[in-house]
Amino acid sequence: MEVDVEQKKVTMKELKASDPRWCTGWGDYTILVGMRKFMVANQLAPSDTVHVSGIGCSGRVPHYLNTYGLHGIHGRAIPLAMGIVLTRPDLNVFIHSGDGDSISIGGNHLLHGIHKNFNCVYLMFDNQIYGLTKQQTSPTSSKGLITQSQPTGSYLEPINPIKFALGLGASFVGSTAEWMGNHMVEMIDNAFKHKGFSFIHVAQRCPKFNPAAWNYQGSDWVTFLEHDNDVSADLKFAPDAQSVHHDSSDIDEAFKHAANVPNVFGVFYKKKKTIYDEVMRNVLEDAPDCDRSQLLDKYKI
């Protein structure tokens, strides 16, 4: 006799693994809560979800979510996550990575992760500093910022993460801020529903080691990108912000708006592209019936 057992409802309480330990006022707290809200809204089962991270403050996220998780080494979250996606396409995979972990130590892997376009949501926590190791210059630090590694001030202009992702041909590029709760949760939802490598830049506060980053107390400097079926402006947290209409399928317009980052938030670009993990699974399925030349021609690899 079969017993119909109703699936247990996913709750905020159920998703909390332990009390997080970050500095007071750290933006990671709100990113963590936002991720839990998103999972509850979509009823993502913890047993079907994996959070992967590298080293840094963002690296602790998998420890605080009651799902499967993998805390990897510095800059290597992407190849670990891709291994999961290739072998378990049924799982929901999220990658959490800081600005240094993403663009410095892990820059090579981010390049190839975007290029392969395997199916995951990638959140880049950008506090414009190395926080865990106590205030060293990161690739996104503002020029002139005084840090432990450059006490006379950072020498270079910061890397623009949005231009970086767009330039590499990312199939989904968005930017949000951890203090804009509704906007952030909606952005994660939008990225999750996109098939492929969804890159989300998350502006994140670091009051301890980089209080100058992100003028989050004022909202007149914020511009929201709005388009049908994309992420809405969050005027609760930025009542003085301006909103501009943007076609997220227009790569040229996306680059124009990216020039004004870090003040612009929304979906910059999204497009359907070949997904690496799907190609690889098809290759394996067809391998016994085809020779190598036929596979290369069929899948354009």
XYZ file of C-alpha atoms in Angstrom, residues 76-246:
171
model
C 38.465 27.549 -6.842
C 34.716 27.515 -6.184
C 33.841 27.466 -9.889
C 35.569 24.188 -10.913
C 34.150 22.533 -7.797
C 30.654 23.750 -8.643
C 31.001 22.704 -12.276
C 31.872 19.172 -11.179
C 28.641 19.085 -9.180
C 26.589 20.435 -12.089
C 28.082 17.957 -14.565
C 27.348 14.951 -12.371
C 24.101 16.097 -10.695
C 22.131 18.357 -13.064
C 19.075 17.936 -10.840
C 20.629 20.041 -8.057
C 20.290 23.798 -7.506
C 23.846 25.167 -7.393
C 24.840 28.567 -5.983
C 28.378 29.970 -5.807
C 29.397 32.609 -3.231
C 32.627 34.510 -3.860
C 34.197 37.812 -2.774
C 35.774 40.430 -5.038
C 39.285 39.142 -4.394
C 38.241 35.502 -4.564
C 36.416 36.217 -7.853
C 38.644 38.546 -9.842
C 42.097 38.148 -8.313
C 42.806 34.611 -7.119
C 39.885 33.131 -9.037
C 39.940 35.357 -12.117
C 41.057 32.562 -14.415
C 38.272 30.262 -13.229
C 35.652 33.024 -13.463
C 36.705 33.652 -17.065
C 36.209 30.008 -18.014
C 33.088 29.573 -15.876
C 31.418 32.432 -17.761
C 32.691 31.102 -21.098
C 31.427 27.565 -20.460
C 28.074 28.941 -19.309
C 27.306 25.965 -17.063
C 24.083 26.195 -15.108
C 24.502 27.965 -11.737
C 23.937 31.248 -9.913
C 27.179 33.075 -9.112
C 27.061 35.808 -6.441
C 30.083 38.087 -6.242
C 30.164 39.818 -2.832
C 31.910 43.142 -3.520
C 33.058 45.130 -0.475
C 36.025 46.535 -2.423
C 38.563 45.187 0.079
C 40.107 42.001 1.429
C 38.176 41.902 4.697
C 38.932 38.475 6.183
C 42.673 39.127 6.075
C 42.200 42.582 7.589
C 42.192 45.253 4.875
C 44.368 44.663 1.844
C 43.758 46.219 -1.581
C 41.463 44.132 -3.772
C 40.875 44.368 -7.551
C 37.782 46.523 -6.950
C 39.293 48.894 -4.350
C 38.951 52.580 -5.217
C 42.077 54.329 -6.443
C 43.778 56.095 -3.539
C 42.192 53.893 -0.866
C 44.630 53.455 2.044
C 45.035 49.796 2.963
C 47.412 47.557 4.889
C 49.060 46.424 1.658
C 49.220 49.932 0.126
C 49.502 52.411 3.020
C 49.997 55.369 0.664
C 46.847 54.488 -1.261
C 45.817 52.088 -4.013
C 47.667 52.843 -7.250
C 45.166 51.620 -9.844
C 41.625 52.276 -10.971
C 39.313 49.441 -9.847
C 38.217 46.656 -12.165
C 34.600 47.001 -13.249
C 32.989 43.583 -12.551
C 30.023 44.240 -14.850
C 32.228 45.144 -17.815
C 34.358 42.102 -16.997
C 31.367 39.754 -17.159
C 29.847 41.410 -20.229
C 33.172 41.382 -22.051
C 33.551 37.650 -21.497
C 30.128 37.004 -23.012
C 28.168 36.113 -19.874
C 24.625 34.976 -20.634
C 23.225 36.752 -17.546
C 24.686 39.826 -15.835
C 22.980 41.647 -12.975
C 23.900 43.963 -10.116
C 22.177 44.506 -6.792
C 22.975 45.663 -3.249
C 22.652 43.698 -0.041
C 20.868 46.572 1.733
C 18.162 46.628 -0.971
C 16.423 43.512 0.306
C 13.560 43.197 -2.178
C 15.768 44.033 -5.145
C 18.371 41.461 -4.126
C 15.867 38.618 -3.616
C 14.172 39.458 -6.920
C 17.578 39.507 -8.661
C 18.488 36.064 -7.303
C 15.098 34.774 -8.445
C 15.569 36.229 -11.939
C 19.072 34.744 -12.194
C 17.919 31.336 -10.935
C 15.251 31.116 -13.633
C 17.837 31.813 -16.334
C 19.477 28.728 -17.830
C 23.257 29.080 -17.764
C 25.924 30.902 -15.744
C 24.084 33.757 -14.008
C 26.517 36.398 -12.715
C 25.214 38.672 -9.942
C 27.339 41.522 -8.630
C 26.299 42.283 -5.031
C 27.403 45.590 -3.520
C 28.280 44.740 0.077
C 29.069 46.877 3.115
C 32.217 46.438 5.190
C 32.026 48.992 8.044
C 35.085 47.536 9.780
C 37.726 47.595 7.040
C 36.249 49.727 4.239
C 33.524 52.046 5.548
C 33.993 54.347 2.543
C 32.674 51.702 0.140
C 29.107 52.226 -1.097
C 27.376 55.382 0.055
C 24.429 53.300 1.185
C 23.025 56.022 3.464
C 22.088 58.156 0.463
C 20.017 57.019 -2.503
C 20.178 59.946 -4.913
C 23.263 58.408 -6.572
C 21.459 55.138 -7.407
C 20.109 54.328 -10.874
C 17.844 51.320 -11.422
C 17.569 49.536 -14.760
C 14.007 48.470 -15.444
C 12.538 46.298 -18.159
C 9.476 44.093 -18.491
C 9.876 40.820 -16.567
C 13.211 41.930 -15.096
C 13.996 43.178 -11.587
C 12.000 46.150 -10.242
C 13.431 49.265 -8.611
C 13.539 49.095 -4.816
C 12.440 52.606 -3.891
C 11.978 51.596 -0.263
C 15.745 51.658 0.182
C 16.502 54.199 -2.542
C 13.543 56.621 -2.642
C 15.538 59.305 -4.456
C 16.900 56.980 -7.119
C 16.203 57.378 -10.800
C 14.945 54.561 -13.001
C 15.763 54.138 -16.669
C 14.186 51.791 -19.181
C 16.662 49.232 -20.429
